[in-house]
Amino acid sequence: MGDSSKTSLQVEPSDAQATRFKMPVDSEQKATEFWLFSFAAPHMKAFHLSWFSFFCCFVSTFAAPPLLPLIRDNLNLTTTDIGNAGIASVSGAVFARVAMGTACDLVGPRLASASLILLTTPAVYCTSAINSASSYLLVRFFTGFSLASFVSTQFWMSSMFTPPKVGVANGIAGGWGNLGGGATQLIMPLVYELIHHIGSTSFTAWRIAFFIPGLMQTLSAIAVLALGQDLPNGNYRKLEKAGDKHKDSFGNVFYHAVTNYRAWILGLTYGYCFGVELTIDNIVAEYFYDKFNVNLRTAGMIAASFGLANIVSRPGGGFLSDWISTRYGMRGRLWSLWVVQSIGGVLCIVLGLMHNLSAAIAVMLLFSFFVQAACGFTFGVVPFVSRRSLGLISGMTGGGGNVGAVITQLIFFTGSRYSKETGITLMGVMILCCTLPILIIYFPQWGGMFCGPRADATAEDYYAAEWSDEEKAKGYHSQSVKFAENSVREGGRRRRPPLTVPVEATPTHV
Amino acid sequence: MATAPLLRLVLVVSCIGSSMAVLFSGLPNTLTVTASPAAGQVLHAGVDQIKVSWKLNESTPASADSGYKKVKVLLCYAPVSQVDRGWRKTDDHLKKDKTCQFKVTTQPYSSGGGGSFVYSVERKIPTGTYFVRAYALDSGDTEVAYGQTTNAGKTANLFDVVGITGRHASLDVAAGCFSAFSILALVFFFVVEKRKAKK
């Protein structure tokens, strides 16, 4: 890092920095390609560290639901206790996600995520020692905080990958992380059965099983700290000391996030794709176990298949978002988000009406694809809402996801007012209603679902507007300008900038 | 002479009967079941025992038990343990009924009706309030009669079981150690970062 400043007078800075990376990069040193099976530092290494640590958080947060048929008898829980704990498990992350967004903006995703993950692992280990409804609620509440690492994942990917690739990077990182919610429904019953088979009584075996997610979480966070790095050029602290990165203030970051209406709308709609996904993770195993009388392992497998669809569905959403934007720009991203999420809502309505096991599984799988793809589509749009407050806006959207889960579980799945099937159908109706606000998102430079862009608006104006004139004079907004240049493709095919001088013409001023 | 068509009628009716779902409300209460715990007594899972005995009611004609081939004895939840717990709901259709989830024993039925069994309360029995019920099964393993230690409203003569916690001191210690390790790892990395930044 110190060498480049010595040689910058002699060699083009972009050359010196570009040759340091295995992957091709743009003017912000963000990777312009995505090599899934590579661990190339720092871009792909960051990708693998972030998705896996996030995966472990999901495994821990949803480790209890597949074992509920045992836990509810061991602790003498009622349906109300279970419902409350389910709400608690996703409510902690509402504010944690917003705080995480700010933390990423201020200290960087590596430190922010690892700290959060290591601070929440004690809650996972202590799950083995609980003995009442209130202690069950508390451990699920504190374990759920770790879901805020979603924000650091998305932030990290948005820092490492260029705009045309950010959708697919965010989609796979988010999707493979969310996969944990499905994998845990398989892992936990299997680990439990193994331990039970070795000789432990059932009420002890489930407790021992919780050490697995706890260990996974601890080890993945240590890997992030030891092997990860915040930005292509280094970590925040080093870069700030070298003067290469301006240290922004919380007040400014906060102001520019909360005054952007698009952040609020995306938070709401994310509550009805991701929030629904969280709700289903909490209720689906018990739903199949009780309604269709399958055993614990089968219920776990069915529940797992919902979350496992994330391997392809959410990344698919991100990939399709990027692909649609090559033809139709941001307007295509918005349209596809609305269509996919609405179809998810319809399928949710249908799921609650299925009384036959195979039909229910089939509808659930289709539903999982659409609702998870919608999450991928959402984070194809989020990186473009703001450059200055990217972290906080990712946090608001992510937090909105959890709010959706809290509200949905509170209204439909607590106590005995609605049967679970009615709750699922009504949740589908709510998805349809809460997805409508996407219709009013509008970017002056790229347009919205029903309106085209304003002729005189540019991406540079949009992102530079987040900085005051003094800040611009000091050059603090340089990253935003670079980002605006790199996101020119969001205008869609028709708005591509005209090509420069044709090769055949000779310069006149030789 | 008159018994032949009567017998045929009984056969036909019983065939139809067994192909329909068995309803609890349709079963006659012909067995008297007694269990050793007194009303309100607290038993501990894995420690205590229940002695269950059953016989045909004195008021029932002796020929009523001609179809009984086996007796299935179950441990059942009392209403207070079913409140707000949909997975223990009572349903009149026996196939869907979740009141009695723990099998005590299944034994051949001896004509004249007497039988008993000593049951050690298993460690998987959760904390709750219980009663004991016995079903008489026919040759097709379908319930044809029942008896229980409590009354029809399931309010009398109930006993409690305290389940095991499943906790162990070693688990608590392990949880504490792993938690401490996680926090210490974080502190370690922070200290290392600060030192690097100072250089």
XYZ file of C-alpha atoms in Angstrom:
709
model
C 0.000 0.000 0.000
C 2.866 2.370 0.801
C 4.703 1.519 -2.422
C 2.040 2.851 -4.730
C 2.384 6.371 -3.363
C 6.153 6.306 -4.068
C 5.755 5.094 -7.629
C 2.629 7.090 -8.455
C 4.694 9.854 -10.081
C 6.420 7.485 -12.429
C 3.697 4.970 -13.341
C -0.021 5.403 -14.104
C -1.752 4.671 -10.757
C -4.433 2.552 -12.387
C -1.816 0.259 -13.978
C 0.120 -0.255 -10.750
C -3.043 -1.118 -8.883
C -4.647 -3.178 -11.620
C -1.697 -5.525 -11.911
C -1.968 -6.319 -8.198
C -5.289 -8.119 -8.703
C -5.841 -11.491 -10.300
C -9.267 -10.318 -11.460
C -10.065 -7.520 -13.893
C -11.167 -4.375 -12.059
C -12.772 -0.996 -12.793
C -11.732 2.501 -11.729
C -12.847 1.835 -8.146
C -10.810 -1.406 -8.087
C -14.027 -3.354 -7.967
C -14.038 -6.663 -9.806
C -15.773 -6.567 -13.173
C -16.192 -10.309 -13.314
C -17.532 -12.891 -10.938
C -15.662 -16.178 -10.717
C -17.742 -18.379 -8.472
C -15.271 -21.200 -7.939
C -12.260 -19.028 -7.297
C -10.850 -17.748 -4.010
C -8.901 -14.919 -5.651
C -8.005 -12.280 -3.087
C -9.502 -9.938 -2.204
C -12.725 -10.023 -4.199
C -13.730 -13.681 -4.367
C -12.202 -14.426 -0.995
C -14.436 -11.739 0.490
C -17.399 -13.295 -1.283
C -16.813 -16.772 0.153
C -16.064 -15.514 3.660
C -19.150 -13.336 3.746
C -21.675 -15.810 2.384
C -20.455 -18.620 4.596
C -20.436 -16.607 7.821
C -23.911 -15.346 7.001
C -24.992 -18.933 6.285
C -23.817 -19.945 9.773
C -25.877 -17.134 11.319
C -28.974 -18.416 9.578
C -28.265 -21.959 10.713
C -28.111 -20.780 14.328
C -31.120 -18.495 14.189
C -33.394 -21.208 12.801
C -31.845 -24.158 14.630
C -34.723 -24.348 17.115
C -37.795 -24.659 14.801
C -37.057 -28.155 13.438
C -36.534 -29.408 16.986
C -39.623 -27.712 18.370
C -41.629 -30.935 18.758
C -39.009 -31.905 21.364
C -38.294 -28.499 22.853
C -41.986 -27.707 23.355
C -42.433 -30.833 25.459
C -39.154 -30.433 27.355
C -39.917 -26.844 28.329
C -43.706 -27.248 28.531
C -44.256 -24.478 25.972
C -47.631 -23.317 24.691
C -48.434 -22.161 21.153
C -48.293 -18.600 22.443
C -44.799 -19.111 23.871
C -43.617 -20.588 20.586
C -45.143 -17.762 18.577
C -43.606 -15.111 20.799
C -40.174 -16.672 20.548
C -40.536 -16.857 16.770
C -41.251 -13.146 16.701
C -38.369 -12.443 19.058
C -35.983 -14.392 16.835
C -36.495 -11.990 13.959
C -37.190 -8.754 15.818
C -33.726 -8.295 17.290
C -32.305 -7.931 13.823
C -34.673 -5.084 12.886
C -32.585 -2.489 14.646
C -29.400 -4.513 14.492
C -29.561 -4.383 10.686
C -29.937 -0.628 10.643
C -27.103 -0.272 13.161
C -25.013 -2.665 11.111
C -25.488 -0.524 8.042
C -24.087 2.455 9.872
C -21.279 0.371 11.343
C -20.270 -0.742 7.862
C -20.229 2.830 6.630
C -18.051 3.821 9.584
C -15.704 0.893 10.447
C -16.043 -1.443 7.500
C -17.884 -4.718 6.899
C -15.144 -7.041 8.120
C -14.946 -5.751 11.698
C -18.660 -5.008 11.895
C -19.813 -8.478 10.854
C -17.211 -10.457 12.795
C -17.927 -8.509 15.972
C -21.627 -9.082 15.698
C -21.253 -12.775 14.947
C -18.819 -13.437 17.796
C -20.909 -11.458 20.262
C -24.034 -13.501 19.461
C -22.481 -16.981 19.640
C -22.831 -17.141 23.450
C -26.605 -17.063 22.945
C -26.369 -20.145 20.738
C -24.235 -22.093 23.223
C -26.505 -21.087 26.094
C -29.508 -22.561 24.295
C -28.309 -25.880 25.675
C -28.983 -24.645 29.200
C -32.476 -23.169 28.925
C -35.324 -24.501 31.040
C -38.357 -22.221 30.610
C -40.437 -20.338 28.070
C -38.790 -17.039 28.948
C -35.243 -18.330 28.647
C -36.212 -19.891 25.291
C -37.461 -16.529 24.119
C -34.315 -14.766 25.282
C -31.864 -17.088 23.544
C -33.842 -16.906 20.296
C -33.957 -13.114 20.576
C -30.219 -12.699 21.027
C -29.308 -15.364 18.482
C -31.485 -13.552 15.950
C -29.305 -10.446 16.165
C -26.756 -12.287 14.062
C -29.070 -11.986 11.031
C -27.861 -8.408 10.805
C -24.716 -9.795 9.186
C -26.826 -9.805 6.037
C -26.197 -6.089 5.722
C -22.451 -6.448 5.966
C -22.618 -9.174 3.308
C -24.456 -6.944 0.852
C -22.290 -3.946 1.708
C -19.118 -5.957 1.268
C -20.261 -7.280 -2.121
C -21.269 -3.790 -3.231
C -17.774 -2.628 -2.282
C -16.000 -5.422 -4.107
C -18.006 -5.787 -7.325
C -18.828 -3.372 -10.093
C -22.471 -2.298 -10.757
C -23.111 -4.691 -13.662
C -22.053 -7.563 -11.412
C -23.378 -6.354 -8.093
C -26.781 -7.980 -8.578
C -25.366 -11.449 -9.071
C -22.783 -11.021 -6.274
C -25.403 -9.779 -3.813
C -27.855 -12.419 -4.970
C -25.571 -15.388 -4.503
C -24.107 -14.099 -1.221
C -27.566 -13.382 0.142
C -29.095 -16.544 -1.263
C -26.421 -18.919 -0.080
C -26.591 -17.252 3.301
C -30.374 -17.624 3.500
C -29.750 -21.244 2.528
C -28.765 -21.689 6.160
C -32.425 -21.380 7.109
C -33.124 -24.451 5.004
C -29.972 -26.390 5.741
C -30.562 -26.116 9.463
C -33.921 -27.918 9.117
C -31.927 -30.883 7.794
C -28.815 -30.514 9.922
C -30.466 -30.210 13.322
C -32.768 -33.268 13.144
C -29.858 -35.316 11.767
C -27.446 -34.191 14.472
C -30.144 -34.812 17.073
C -30.816 -38.332 15.823
C -27.127 -39.114 15.762
C -26.675 -37.987 19.351
C -29.884 -39.717 20.449
C -28.733 -42.904 18.749
C -25.380 -42.798 20.533
C -27.260 -42.944 23.774
C -28.458 -39.588 25.026
C -32.034 -39.272 26.116
C -34.136 -37.082 23.805
C -34.348 -34.114 26.167
C -30.541 -33.960 26.397
C -29.713 -34.817 22.815
C -31.339 -31.699 21.367
C -29.331 -29.551 23.765
C -26.034 -31.074 22.701
C -27.038 -30.551 19.073
C -26.907 -26.780 19.515
C -23.138 -26.820 19.877
C -22.844 -27.522 16.164
C -24.317 -24.230 14.937
C -22.463 -22.429 17.718
C -19.101 -23.789 16.621
C -19.805 -23.096 12.968
C -20.559 -19.484 13.839
C -17.457 -18.986 15.965
C -15.092 -20.475 13.418
C -16.535 -18.606 10.438
C -16.267 -15.258 12.227
C -12.641 -15.925 13.109
C -11.990 -16.720 9.449
C -13.525 -13.387 8.423
C -11.243 -11.539 10.820
C -8.128 -13.428 9.878
C -8.555 -13.656 6.111
C -10.911 -10.884 5.002
C -10.404 -7.287 3.943
C -12.918 -4.427 3.634
C -12.078 -2.885 0.276
C -10.018 -3.999 -2.705
C -7.243 -1.712 -1.525
C -7.223 -2.683 2.102
C -9.003 -2.262 5.389
C -10.817 0.884 6.475
C -8.491 1.807 9.344
C -5.381 1.618 7.187
C -6.913 3.519 4.300
C -8.282 6.247 6.557
C -4.887 6.717 8.169
C -3.243 6.943 4.737
C -5.761 9.570 3.723
C -7.102 7.469 0.873
C -10.552 7.239 2.366
C -12.535 10.066 3.844
C -14.079 9.176 7.213
C -17.736 10.118 6.933
C -19.901 11.253 9.839
C -22.890 9.341 11.169
C -25.116 12.409 10.989
C -24.606 12.875 7.278
C -24.931 9.209 6.459
C -28.125 9.017 8.508
C -29.690 12.126 6.983
C -29.125 11.026 3.403
C -30.566 7.610 4.123
C -33.778 8.563 5.906
C -34.643 11.343 3.470
C -34.548 8.977 0.506
C -38.112 7.660 0.058
C -36.913 4.752 -2.063
C -35.143 3.283 0.955
C -38.423 3.209 2.889
C -40.374 1.618 0.034
C -37.764 -1.061 -0.528
C -37.745 -1.743 3.215
C -41.486 -2.341 3.121
C -41.456 -4.575 0.058
C -38.480 -6.548 1.347
C -40.553 -7.227 4.443
C -42.899 -9.133 2.152
C -40.415 -11.284 0.369
C -37.637 -11.813 2.886
C -39.877 -11.295 5.883
C -42.193 -13.968 4.547
C -39.219 -16.260 4.026
C -38.220 -15.836 7.688
C -41.779 -16.478 8.825
C -41.986 -19.659 6.809
C -38.599 -20.811 8.198
C -40.118 -20.436 11.662
C -43.437 -22.202 11.082
C -43.125 -24.658 8.217
C -41.607 -27.677 10.001
C -44.196 -27.592 12.776
C -46.934 -26.949 10.149
C -46.140 -30.097 8.175
C -45.524 -32.142 11.332
C -48.877 -31.260 12.839
C -51.118 -30.960 9.768
C -49.901 -33.905 7.707
C -48.698 -36.147 10.574
C -45.237 -36.736 9.192
C -42.367 -37.513 11.562
C -39.702 -35.093 12.754
C -37.133 -35.979 10.133
C -39.619 -35.820 7.243
C -40.999 -32.512 8.435
C -37.423 -31.265 8.607
C -36.712 -32.419 5.056
C -39.808 -30.724 3.691
C -39.027 -27.556 5.589
C -35.451 -27.717 4.381
C -36.453 -27.880 0.754
C -38.065 -24.462 1.154
C -34.823 -22.880 2.278
C -32.648 -24.996 -0.022
C -34.243 -23.439 -3.077
C -32.085 -20.456 -2.140
C -29.104 -22.105 -3.815
C -30.483 -20.971 -7.143
C -33.556 -18.844 -6.542
C -32.089 -15.780 -4.897
C -28.930 -15.766 -7.026
C -31.244 -16.294 -9.993
C -33.095 -13.173 -8.998
C -29.878 -11.192 -8.784
C -28.616 -12.577 -12.080
C -31.896 -11.917 -13.886
C -31.963 -8.397 -12.457
C -28.533 -7.728 -13.938
C -29.514 -9.345 -17.227
C -32.758 -7.393 -17.554
C -30.922 -4.183 -16.839
C -28.684 -4.740 -19.875
C -31.784 -4.368 -22.055
C -34.181 -2.268 -20.040
C -32.029 -0.662 -17.374
C -33.383 0.250 -13.979
C -36.973 0.219 -15.265
C -36.551 -3.453 -16.122
C -35.193 -4.166 -12.645
C -38.246 -2.514 -11.057
C -40.798 -4.224 -13.274
C -39.313 -7.663 -12.787
C -39.174 -7.168 -9.028
C -42.853 -6.285 -8.876
C -43.982 -9.129 -11.129
C -41.958 -11.840 -9.395
C -42.940 -10.791 -5.879
C -46.614 -10.577 -6.813
C -46.575 -14.080 -8.245
C -45.017 -15.161 -4.947
C -47.982 -13.628 -3.161
C -50.474 -15.553 -5.287
C -48.657 -18.824 -4.646
C -48.697 -18.138 -0.912
C -52.464 -17.770 -1.025
C -52.691 -21.102 -2.835
C -50.349 -22.857 -0.372
C -52.711 -22.303 2.535
C -55.528 -23.877 0.506
C -53.692 -27.151 -0.142
C -54.916 -30.108 1.913
C -52.980 -32.820 0.138
C -49.356 -33.404 1.171
C -47.777 -33.680 -2.280
C -49.737 -30.707 -3.614
C -48.682 -28.653 -0.607
C -45.024 -29.538 -1.125
C -45.201 -28.722 -4.832
C -46.827 -25.335 -4.251
C -44.401 -24.592 -1.438
C -41.423 -25.226 -3.712
C -42.777 -22.953 -6.446
C -43.587 -20.338 -3.842
C -40.076 -20.542 -2.427
C -38.531 -19.894 -5.840
C -40.564 -16.779 -6.463
C -40.337 -15.252 -3.032
C -36.585 -15.798 -2.788
C -35.952 -14.559 -6.322
C -37.807 -11.393 -5.297
C -35.208 -10.917 -2.549
C -32.507 -11.181 -5.191
C -34.296 -8.657 -7.384
C -34.624 -6.239 -4.469
C -30.903 -6.183 -3.912
C -30.370 -5.615 -7.586
C -31.997 -2.203 -6.989
C -30.687 -1.271 -3.516
C -27.050 -0.529 -4.488
C -28.282 2.241 -6.768
C -30.448 4.092 -4.271
C -27.525 5.859 -2.638
C -23.741 5.809 -2.744
C -22.965 7.824 0.362
C -25.350 5.969 2.641
C -25.186 2.572 0.976
C -24.618 0.792 4.263
C -27.441 2.419 6.130
C -29.873 1.952 3.246
C -28.926 -1.715 2.945
C -29.565 -1.827 6.673
C -32.948 -0.161 6.387
C -34.017 -2.538 3.646
C -32.711 -5.518 5.556
C -34.289 -4.283 8.768
C -37.543 -3.818 6.897
C -37.331 -7.475 5.988
C -37.303 -8.415 9.621
C -40.098 -5.985 10.475
C -42.218 -7.774 7.895
C -41.449 -11.077 9.603
C -42.354 -9.664 13.023
C -45.633 -8.154 11.861
C -46.673 -11.215 9.889
C -45.995 -13.591 12.755
C -47.704 -11.266 15.206
C -50.888 -10.941 13.170
C -51.261 -14.427 11.769
C -49.204 -16.959 13.712
C -49.440 -16.151 17.391
C -52.086 -17.610 19.606
C -54.971 -19.553 18.156
C -57.048 -16.949 16.296
C -56.166 -18.199 12.812
C -55.340 -21.767 11.940
C -51.924 -22.020 10.326
C -53.392 -22.606 6.861
C -55.599 -19.516 7.061
C -52.621 -17.549 8.298
C -50.586 -18.604 5.278
C -53.327 -17.612 2.834
C -53.835 -14.229 4.468
C -50.083 -13.679 4.432
C -50.245 -14.119 0.660
C -52.853 -11.384 0.405
C -50.654 -9.096 2.472
C -47.712 -9.788 0.139
C -49.763 -8.614 -2.836
C -50.787 -5.398 -1.092
C -47.379 -4.501 0.291
C -45.665 -5.023 -3.067
C -47.693 -2.309 -4.787
C -45.513 0.627 -3.575
C -42.793 -0.437 -6.046
C -44.964 1.237 -8.653
C -44.001 4.663 -7.291
C -40.196 4.298 -7.176
C -38.641 6.793 -9.601
C -35.038 7.600 -10.470
C -34.767 10.934 -12.336
C -31.921 9.634 -14.499
C -33.407 6.247 -15.312
C -37.169 6.480 -14.773
C -39.648 4.359 -12.855
C -42.137 1.620 -13.729
C -44.553 3.893 -15.546
C -42.508 7.023 -16.264
C -39.430 7.521 -18.372
C -36.320 9.412 -17.242
C -36.082 13.206 -17.222
C -34.105 14.400 -20.231
C -31.674 16.547 -18.287
C -31.027 14.233 -15.308
C -27.761 12.315 -14.987
C -26.509 9.671 -12.591
C -23.705 12.014 -11.573
C -26.179 14.693 -10.500
C -28.188 12.147 -8.545
C -25.249 10.774 -6.567
C -23.395 14.088 -6.241
C -26.559 15.650 -4.785
C -25.814 13.737 -1.579
C -22.765 15.918 -0.952
C -22.752 19.625 -0.096
C -20.751 22.086 -2.195
C -17.984 22.319 0.427
C -17.660 18.576 0.541
C -17.535 18.445 -3.242
C -14.827 21.106 -3.259
C -12.742 18.895 -0.982
C -13.253 15.958 -3.321
C -15.056 13.789 -0.750
C -17.557 12.766 -3.405
C -14.986 11.241 -5.754
C -16.169 7.673 -5.051
C -19.731 8.696 -5.900
C -18.654 10.180 -9.226
C -16.796 7.011 -10.146
C -19.824 4.961 -9.174
C -22.063 7.128 -11.361
C -19.784 6.546 -14.335
C -19.773 2.824 -13.750
C -23.559 2.652 -13.509
C -24.208 4.220 -16.871
C -25.665 0.937 -18.095
C -28.685 1.317 -15.806
C -30.117 3.578 -18.452
C -30.848 0.554 -20.605
C -29.919 0.026 -24.272
C -31.396 3.204 -25.674
C -29.568 5.466 -23.259
C -26.052 4.117 -23.799
C -23.647 7.077 -24.167
C -22.635 7.718 -27.815
C -19.409 6.032 -28.857
C -16.319 8.223 -29.015
C -14.311 9.150 -32.152
C -14.527 6.467 -34.852
C -11.240 4.676 -35.399
C -10.974 5.573 -39.106
C -10.917 9.335 -38.603
C -7.455 10.793 -38.133
C -6.974 13.463 -35.518
C -6.775 16.889 -37.075
C -4.374 18.474 -34.632
C -1.338 16.228 -35.048
C -83.563 -70.395 13.420
C -84.111 -66.727 13.982
C -80.490 -66.331 15.000
C -79.115 -67.069 11.502
C -80.428 -63.919 9.774
C -79.694 -62.006 12.961
C -76.120 -63.215 12.858
C -75.865 -62.221 9.212
C -77.189 -58.784 10.065
C -74.676 -58.408 12.873
C -71.887 -59.483 10.525
C -72.949 -56.971 7.869
C -73.266 -54.167 10.388
C -69.900 -54.939 11.928
C -68.281 -54.975 8.470
C -69.723 -51.552 7.703
C -68.760 -50.391 11.162
C -65.113 -51.311 10.814
C -64.785 -49.621 7.444
C -65.989 -46.321 8.914
C -63.645 -44.159 11.011
C -63.765 -45.052 14.672
C -65.255 -42.294 16.788
C -64.440 -42.076 20.463
C -67.997 -41.072 21.250
C -69.162 -44.344 19.720
C -67.119 -46.554 22.031
C -68.757 -48.110 25.048
C -67.090 -47.596 28.419
C -66.945 -51.221 29.450
C -63.577 -51.420 31.180
C -62.746 -50.325 34.658
C -59.174 -49.030 34.804
C -57.317 -48.160 37.947
C -53.856 -46.699 38.316
C -51.711 -46.544 41.414
C -51.101 -42.739 41.622
C -53.567 -40.952 43.875
C -55.349 -37.867 42.597
C -52.884 -34.964 42.465
C -49.857 -37.135 43.157
C -46.608 -35.991 41.543
C -44.493 -38.606 39.779
C -40.995 -38.142 38.412
C -40.058 -39.317 34.943
C -37.378 -41.978 34.917
C -37.835 -42.617 38.644
C -41.391 -43.559 39.591
C -43.710 -46.323 38.501
C -47.403 -46.628 37.768
C -49.286 -49.862 38.374
C -52.239 -50.106 35.985
C -54.992 -52.724 36.308
C -58.079 -53.235 34.201
C -61.111 -55.475 34.179
C -64.531 -55.675 32.659
C -67.194 -53.546 34.386
C -69.402 -55.452 36.816
C -72.482 -53.977 35.160
C -71.506 -55.198 31.698
C -72.855 -58.611 30.560
C -70.084 -61.160 30.382
C -70.660 -61.841 26.689
C -69.914 -58.249 25.682
C -66.195 -58.937 25.604
C -66.353 -61.711 22.988
C -64.766 -59.456 20.370
C -61.978 -58.153 22.585
C -58.655 -59.618 21.597
C -56.098 -57.139 22.986
C -55.886 -54.322 25.482
C -53.883 -51.216 24.664
C -53.056 -49.001 27.630
C -52.026 -45.394 27.063
C -50.898 -42.397 29.072
C -53.092 -39.424 28.149
C -52.977 -35.644 28.622
C -55.546 -34.053 30.871
C -57.325 -30.953 29.487
C -55.162 -28.575 31.503
C -52.079 -29.849 29.643
C -53.833 -29.428 26.305
C -54.662 -25.738 26.621
C -52.991 -23.633 23.873
C -51.162 -26.707 22.617
C -52.660 -27.698 19.286
C -50.396 -30.713 18.937
C -52.188 -32.392 21.877
C -55.735 -31.699 20.701
C -58.570 -34.108 21.386
C -60.476 -35.171 18.296
C -63.431 -37.520 18.177
C -61.924 -39.374 15.207
C -59.473 -41.698 16.893
C -57.087 -41.592 13.922
C -56.694 -37.831 14.395
C -56.872 -37.810 18.162
C -53.690 -36.638 19.877
C -54.796 -36.906 23.477
C -52.974 -40.141 24.246
C -49.449 -40.034 22.907
C -47.588 -42.522 25.102
C -48.035 -46.289 24.970
C -47.852 -48.011 28.316
C -48.456 -51.578 27.153
C -50.401 -53.749 24.697
C -51.460 -57.128 25.995
C -53.718 -59.974 24.968
C -57.137 -59.776 26.548
C -57.960 -62.554 28.907
C -61.626 -63.456 29.030
C -63.160 -62.498 32.366
C -61.205 -59.346 31.934
C -58.497 -58.971 34.553
C -55.000 -57.712 33.803
C -52.356 -55.439 35.200
C -48.996 -53.934 34.325
C -46.265 -52.062 36.129
C -45.062 -49.149 34.024
C -41.863 -47.236 34.695
C -42.467 -43.649 33.711
C -40.120 -43.110 30.763
C -37.641 -40.263 30.611
C -39.241 -38.910 27.470
C -42.551 -38.142 29.224
C -42.902 -34.358 29.434
C -44.107 -32.361 32.425
C -47.896 -32.349 32.566
C -51.101 -33.658 34.051
C -52.234 -37.107 32.970
C -54.703 -39.940 33.257
C -54.596 -43.527 32.010
C -56.870 -44.933 29.328
C -57.220 -48.497 28.044
C -58.709 -49.434 24.674
C -60.032 -52.915 23.934
C -58.977 -53.933 20.425
C -60.591 -56.494 18.167
C -58.769 -58.922 15.890
C -58.276 -56.143 13.316
C -56.579 -53.911 15.928
C -59.535 -51.525 15.843
C -60.739 -49.964 19.071
C -64.080 -51.364 20.179
C -64.339 -50.286 23.803
C -62.437 -48.251 26.356
C -61.994 -47.471 30.027
C -60.106 -44.717 31.798
C -59.022 -43.766 35.287
C -60.856 -40.449 35.175
C -64.467 -39.377 34.616
C -66.118 -38.393 31.326
C -65.156 -34.739 31.735
C -61.554 -35.695 32.546
C -61.537 -33.688 35.758
C -61.206 -36.275 38.471
C -58.364 -38.465 39.611
C -55.611 -36.838 37.547
C -51.951 -37.082 38.458
C -48.904 -35.051 37.568
C -45.621 -36.062 36.010
C -42.524 -33.931 36.287
C -40.324 -34.537 33.262
C -36.552 -34.521 33.274
C -34.905 -31.231 32.397
C -32.327 -32.815 30.118
C -29.756 -30.348 31.409
C -26.353 -31.416 32.660
C -23.646 -29.582 34.516
C -21.129 -30.592 31.875
C -23.251 -28.957 29.172
C -23.490 -25.751 31.147
C -19.740 -25.676 31.647
C -19.095 -26.370 27.968
C -21.480 -23.577 26.972
C -19.662 -21.180 29.255
C -16.246 -22.132 27.918
C -17.169 -21.842 24.264
C -18.863 -18.496 24.855
C -15.820 -17.145 26.640
C -13.600 -18.363 23.827
C -15.682 -16.501 21.228
C -15.479 -13.212 23.126
C -11.772 -13.614 23.774
C -11.112 -14.318 20.094
C -12.831 -11.038 19.234
C -10.829 -9.103 21.811
C -7.622 -10.683 20.538
C -8.252 -9.528 16.973
C -9.189 -6.019 18.087
C -5.949 -5.696 20.009
C -3.947 -6.937 17.032
C -5.728 -4.429 14.735
C -5.006 -1.530 17.046
C -1.350 -2.492 17.213
C -1.100 -2.734 13.405
C -2.766 0.644 12.934
C -0.335 2.264 15.364
C 2.724 1.060 13.445
